[in-house]
Short mmCIF file of C-alpha atoms in Angstrom, two decimals:
data_model
loop_
_atom_site.label_atom_id
_atom_site.label_comp_id
_atom_site.label_asym_id
_atom_site.label_seq_id
_atom_site.Cartn_x
_atom_site.Cartn_y
_atom_site.Cartn_z
CA MET N 235 2.04 -9.67 -4.44
CA PHE N 236 3.30 -11.40 -7.63
CA ASN N 237 -0.06 -13.11 -8.17
CA ILE N 238 -1.88 -9.80 -7.69
CA ILE N 239 0.33 -8.09 -10.29
CA LYS N 240 -0.01 -11.03 -12.65
CA GLY N 241 -3.80 -11.02 -12.31
CA TRP N 242 -3.92 -7.25 -12.86
CA ARG N 243 -1.75 -7.50 -15.98
CA GLU N 244 -3.83 -10.33 -17.42
CA GLN N 245 -7.07 -8.43 -16.78
CA ARG N 246 -5.66 -5.41 -18.60
CA ILE N 247 -4.86 -7.63 -21.59
CA LEU N 248 -8.35 -9.11 -21.57
CA ASP N 249 -10.01 -5.70 -21.23
CA SER N 250 -8.04 -4.25 -24.15
CA SER N 251 -8.32 -7.30 -26.46
CA GLU N 252 -8.83 -6.60 -30.15
CA PHE N 253 -11.27 -9.53 -30.25
CA ALA N 254 -14.62 -9.44 -28.49
CA HIS N 255 -16.33 -12.55 -27.18
CA GLU N 256 -18.45 -12.64 -30.33
CA ASP N 257 -15.32 -12.60 -32.52
CA TRP N 258 -13.92 -15.60 -30.68
CA ALA N 259 -17.29 -17.37 -30.88
CA ARG N 260 -17.34 -17.01 -34.68
CA ALA N 261 -13.78 -18.34 -34.88
CA ALA N 262 -14.66 -21.29 -32.64
CA GLU N 263 -17.61 -22.20 -34.87
CA ARG N 264 -15.11 -23.03 -37.61
CA ILE N 265 -13.36 -25.59 -35.38
CA VAL N 266 -15.60 -28.64 -35.05
CA ILE N 267 -13.97 -30.15 -31.97
CA LEU N 268 -14.90 -27.05 -29.96
CA ASP N 269 -18.63 -27.43 -30.53
CA ARG N 270 -19.13 -29.63 -27.48
CA LEU N 271 -17.39 -27.40 -24.96
CA SER N 272 -19.72 -25.85 -22.43
CA GLY N 273 -20.34 -22.12 -22.39
CA ASP N 274 -18.05 -21.76 -19.38
CA GLU N 275 -15.30 -23.79 -21.07
CA LEU N 276 -15.54 -21.67 -24.22
CA SER N 277 -15.32 -18.45 -22.22
CA ARG N 278 -12.21 -19.69 -20.43
CA LEU N 279 -10.74 -20.85 -23.75
CA PHE N 280 -11.36 -17.42 -25.30
CA ASP N 281 -9.62 -15.71 -22.38
CA LEU N 282 -6.71 -18.12 -22.53
CA ALA N 283 -6.37 -17.62 -26.30
CA THR N 284 -6.39 -13.84 -25.80
CA LEU N 285 -3.56 -14.08 -23.28
CA PHE N 286 -1.76 -16.52 -25.57
CA LEU N 287 -1.79 -14.03 -28.46
CA ALA N 288 -0.44 -11.34 -26.16
CA ASP N 289 2.40 -13.62 -25.08
CA LYS N 290 3.41 -15.19 -28.40
CA SER N 291 4.33 -13.72 -31.78
CA ILE N 292 2.89 -15.35 -34.90
CA THR N 293 4.78 -14.58 -38.11
CA GLY N 294 4.44 -15.76 -41.68
CA ALA N 295 7.30 -17.43 -43.53
CA GLN N 296 8.11 -16.86 -47.19
CA GLY N 297 5.57 -14.06 -47.51
CA PHE N 298 2.61 -15.86 -45.96
CA GLU N 299 0.11 -13.33 -44.59
CA ILE N 300 -1.00 -13.82 -41.00
CA THR N 301 -4.70 -12.90 -40.85
CA ASP N 302 -6.99 -12.73 -37.83
CA THR N 303 -8.45 -16.08 -38.93
CA VAL N 304 -5.01 -17.69 -38.76
CA ARG N 305 -4.18 -16.16 -35.38
CA GLN N 306 -7.48 -17.10 -33.76
CA SER N 307 -7.51 -20.63 -35.15
CA ILE N 308 -3.97 -21.36 -33.96
CA ALA N 309 -4.57 -19.77 -30.55
CA LEU N 310 -7.81 -21.63 -29.85
CA GLN N 311 -6.40 -25.04 -30.74
CA ALA N 312 -3.06 -24.42 -29.06
CA CYS N 313 -4.87 -23.50 -25.85
CA LEU N 314 -7.27 -26.45 -25.85
CA PRO N 315 -4.73 -28.86 -24.26
CA ILE N 316 -4.02 -26.34 -21.47
CA LEU N 317 -7.66 -25.31 -20.95
CA ASN N 318 -7.66 -26.63 -17.39
CA LEU N 319 -3.95 -26.05 -16.77
CA SER N 320 -2.47 -22.59 -17.34
CA LEU N 321 -0.58 -20.54 -19.92
CA GLU N 322 2.55 -21.11 -17.84
CA TRP N 323 2.80 -24.54 -19.49
CA TYR N 324 3.94 -22.64 -22.60
CA ASP N 325 6.62 -20.62 -20.81
CA GLY N 326 10.19 -20.42 -22.08
CA TRP N 327 9.60 -19.64 -25.75
CA SER N 328 7.81 -16.92 -27.70
CA SER N 329 7.31 -17.46 -31.42
CA ILE N 330 5.17 -19.37 -33.89
CA ILE N 331 6.13 -19.48 -37.56
CA ILE N 332 3.51 -20.29 -40.20
CA TYR N 333 4.20 -21.44 -43.75
CA GLN N 334 1.55 -21.44 -46.46
CA GLY N 335 2.03 -25.17 -47.06
CA SER N 336 4.41 -27.95 -46.17
CA TYR N 337 8.02 -26.85 -45.93
CA LYS N 338 11.42 -28.45 -46.28
CA SER N 339 13.40 -29.02 -43.09
CA ASP N 340 17.01 -30.17 -42.90
CA SER N 341 17.74 -33.07 -40.56
CA THR N 342 20.80 -34.74 -39.10
CA THR N 343 20.71 -38.24 -37.59
CA VAL N 344 23.34 -40.58 -36.19
CA ASP N 345 22.89 -44.32 -36.77
CA GLU N 346 23.94 -47.15 -34.45
CA PHE N 347 27.42 -47.18 -36.03
CA GLY N 348 27.98 -43.50 -35.24
CA ILE N 349 27.64 -42.43 -38.88
CA VAL N 350 26.04 -39.02 -39.37
CA HIS N 351 23.33 -38.79 -42.02
CA GLU N 352 22.15 -35.43 -43.31
CA GLY N 353 19.03 -34.90 -45.39
CA SER N 354 15.81 -32.97 -45.73
CA GLN N 355 12.13 -33.74 -45.64
CA HIS N 356 8.82 -31.98 -46.11
CA ARG N 357 7.00 -31.25 -42.86
CA SER N 358 3.60 -29.99 -41.78
CA GLY N 359 4.87 -28.88 -38.38
CA GLU N 360 7.60 -29.14 -35.79
CA ALA N 361 8.40 -27.86 -32.31
CA TRP N 362 11.88 -26.81 -31.26
CA GLN N 363 13.08 -27.12 -27.70
CA ARG N 364 13.25 -23.57 -26.26
CA GLY N 365 12.46 -22.38 -29.80
CA PRO N 366 9.47 -21.77 -32.03
CA VAL N 367 6.56 -23.90 -33.11
CA VAL N 368 6.48 -24.16 -36.91
CA LEU N 369 3.26 -25.02 -38.75
CA SER N 370 1.92 -25.41 -42.26
CA TRP N 371 -1.33 -23.44 -42.58
CA LYS N 372 -2.49 -25.80 -45.33
CA ASP N 373 -2.54 -28.54 -42.70
CA ALA N 374 -3.42 -26.43 -39.66
CA LYS N 375 -6.54 -24.89 -41.21
CA HIS N 376 -8.05 -28.38 -41.53
CA SER N 377 -7.24 -29.30 -37.93
CA GLY N 378 -10.10 -29.65 -35.49
CA GLU N 379 -12.42 -31.51 -37.85
CA ARG N 380 -12.82 -34.49 -35.52
CA ASP N 381 -10.94 -36.88 -37.80
CA GLY N 382 -8.19 -37.78 -35.33
CA HIS N 383 -5.55 -35.59 -36.97
CA ASN N 384 -4.56 -32.20 -35.59
CA VAL N 385 -1.13 -30.78 -36.36
CA VAL N 386 -1.67 -27.83 -34.00
CA ILE N 387 -2.42 -29.99 -30.97
CA HIS N 388 0.37 -32.39 -31.99
CA GLU N 389 3.08 -29.73 -32.02
CA PHE N 390 1.89 -27.91 -28.91
CA VAL N 391 1.76 -31.18 -26.98
CA HIS N 392 5.42 -31.57 -27.92
CA LYS N 393 5.93 -28.23 -26.17
CA LEU N 394 4.28 -29.61 -23.03
CA ASP N 395 6.54 -32.65 -23.30
CA MET N 396 9.58 -30.35 -23.53
CA MET N 397 8.81 -28.58 -20.25
CA ASN N 398 11.23 -30.94 -18.48
CA GLY N 399 13.80 -31.46 -21.25
CA ARG N 400 13.81 -33.09 -24.65
CA ALA N 401 10.51 -34.48 -25.91
CA ASN N 402 10.40 -38.12 -24.80
CA GLY N 403 6.75 -38.84 -24.03
CA PHE N 404 7.20 -38.02 -20.34
CA PRO N 405 6.01 -34.46 -19.63
CA PRO N 406 5.93 -32.91 -16.16
CA LEU N 407 3.00 -34.66 -14.49
CA GLN N 408 0.31 -33.28 -12.24
CA PRO N 409 1.13 -33.45 -8.50
CA ASP N 410 -1.43 -36.22 -7.89
CA MET N 411 -0.13 -38.43 -10.72
CA ASP N 412 2.17 -41.44 -10.31
CA PRO N 413 5.23 -41.17 -12.61
CA THR N 414 5.86 -44.91 -12.36
CA ARG N 415 2.36 -45.72 -13.56
CA TRP N 416 2.71 -43.25 -16.46
CA THR N 417 5.98 -44.85 -17.54
CA GLU N 418 4.66 -48.40 -17.27
CA ILE N 419 1.50 -47.70 -19.25
CA MET N 420 3.10 -45.59 -21.98
CA SER N 421 6.06 -47.98 -22.41
CA ARG N 422 3.85 -51.06 -22.55
CA ASP N 423 1.38 -49.59 -25.03
CA PHE N 424 4.07 -47.99 -27.19
CA GLU N 425 5.70 -51.40 -27.55
CA ASP N 426 2.32 -52.86 -28.50
CA PHE N 427 1.66 -50.11 -31.04
CA GLN N 428 4.95 -50.75 -32.79
CA THR N 429 3.69 -54.18 -33.87
CA HIS N 430 -0.12 -53.81 -33.90
CA ARG N 431 -2.20 -51.42 -35.97
CA LYS N 432 -5.02 -49.67 -34.16
CA SER N 433 -8.04 -48.16 -35.91
CA GLY N 434 -7.92 -44.37 -36.00
CA LEU N 435 -4.34 -44.07 -34.68
CA ASP N 436 -1.71 -42.69 -37.06
CA ARG N 437 1.23 -45.06 -37.54
CA TYR N 438 3.56 -42.06 -37.17
CA GLY N 439 3.05 -42.59 -33.46
CA ALA N 440 5.22 -45.70 -33.68
CA THR N 441 8.28 -43.56 -34.51
CA ASN N 442 9.31 -42.93 -30.91
CA PRO N 443 7.71 -42.31 -27.47
CA ALA N 444 7.48 -38.54 -28.06
CA GLU N 445 5.52 -38.98 -31.27
CA PHE N 446 3.39 -41.68 -29.62
CA PHE N 447 2.37 -39.22 -26.91
CA ALA N 448 1.67 -36.43 -29.42
CA VAL N 449 -0.30 -38.61 -31.85
CA LEU N 450 -2.42 -40.10 -29.08
CA SER N 451 -3.05 -36.62 -27.72
CA GLU N 452 -4.50 -35.68 -31.12
CA VAL N 453 -6.87 -38.62 -30.82
CA PHE N 454 -7.67 -37.78 -27.18
CA PHE N 455 -9.05 -34.40 -28.24
CA GLU N 456 -10.44 -35.29 -31.65
CA THR N 457 -11.82 -38.85 -31.48
CA PRO N 458 -11.48 -40.01 -27.85
CA LYS N 459 -13.54 -43.19 -28.34
CA LYS N 460 -10.78 -44.45 -30.67
CA LEU N 461 -8.23 -44.00 -27.89
CA VAL N 462 -10.43 -45.70 -25.30
CA ASP N 463 -10.94 -48.66 -27.65
CA ALA N 464 -7.23 -48.97 -28.37
CA TYR N 465 -5.55 -48.01 -25.10
CA PRO N 466 -7.99 -47.35 -22.24
CA ASP N 467 -5.23 -46.96 -19.66
CA ILE N 468 -3.60 -44.21 -21.72
CA TYR N 469 -6.95 -42.47 -21.98
CA ASP N 470 -7.28 -42.58 -18.19
CA ILE N 471 -3.86 -41.06 -17.52
CA MET N 472 -4.43 -38.39 -20.18
CA VAL N 473 -7.66 -37.40 -18.42
CA LYS N 474 -5.59 -36.86 -15.29
CA PHE N 475 -2.80 -35.07 -17.14
CA PHE N 476 -4.92 -32.67 -19.23
CA ARG N 477 -7.60 -32.36 -16.54
CA GLN N 478 -10.23 -33.00 -19.22
CA ASP N 479 -12.58 -35.93 -19.87
CA THR N 480 -13.01 -35.59 -23.61
CA LEU N 481 -15.02 -38.79 -24.03
CA LYS N 482 -17.62 -37.55 -21.58
CA ARG N 483 -17.69 -34.23 -23.44
CA ASN N 484 -18.19 -35.99 -26.78
CA SER N 485 -20.83 -38.48 -25.64
#
């Protein structure tokens, strides 16, 4: 009965959407990494993005105006990682905050001696556990250009990682995946990445396992050949996790 009600509610949302298929198609044309999705994949992405916008609020910070272009661009790229999963992977939070450009965020860290350090830094995005996703539109509007950098995918992959607690590079895995193999591969290659530069992989991924997972997910969707060349085993487990073979799609 629950699934019937859920399906009925979702169909009502789709039927009453403010954006027609053609509107979504025009928005997708502005995002280069979507140009190799099949017609069926695009249709499913448009439906998922429609449901996403009905489920999440997108608000502008410091007077930034949220236009249809902003909403559609964020929704399409946020939903790409869950294209073959479900919107339920983004359960437990409801808001997205968009700044015009980079913004200052306060931070508190504790060093190995137990000393607390407080400071601030400029950010292009962040994801809070059980809280909002925050993005800089200046950075987000250039995401999806197939250059290996995508702040939208990066922050929403953090949200997937947080489905089972704090972001640590170990998200809830698919039922047919081996957690031990995931841990071994990600730990081994993270250690390697901390000391070896890899072409096309942002060094920010060496910060910690959570950032390693998010940075490599950007590459998985934007420039998958770079990931295969650097860490083929990680590419293989990401295919299983995201249920997408992006290299095959981009070949």
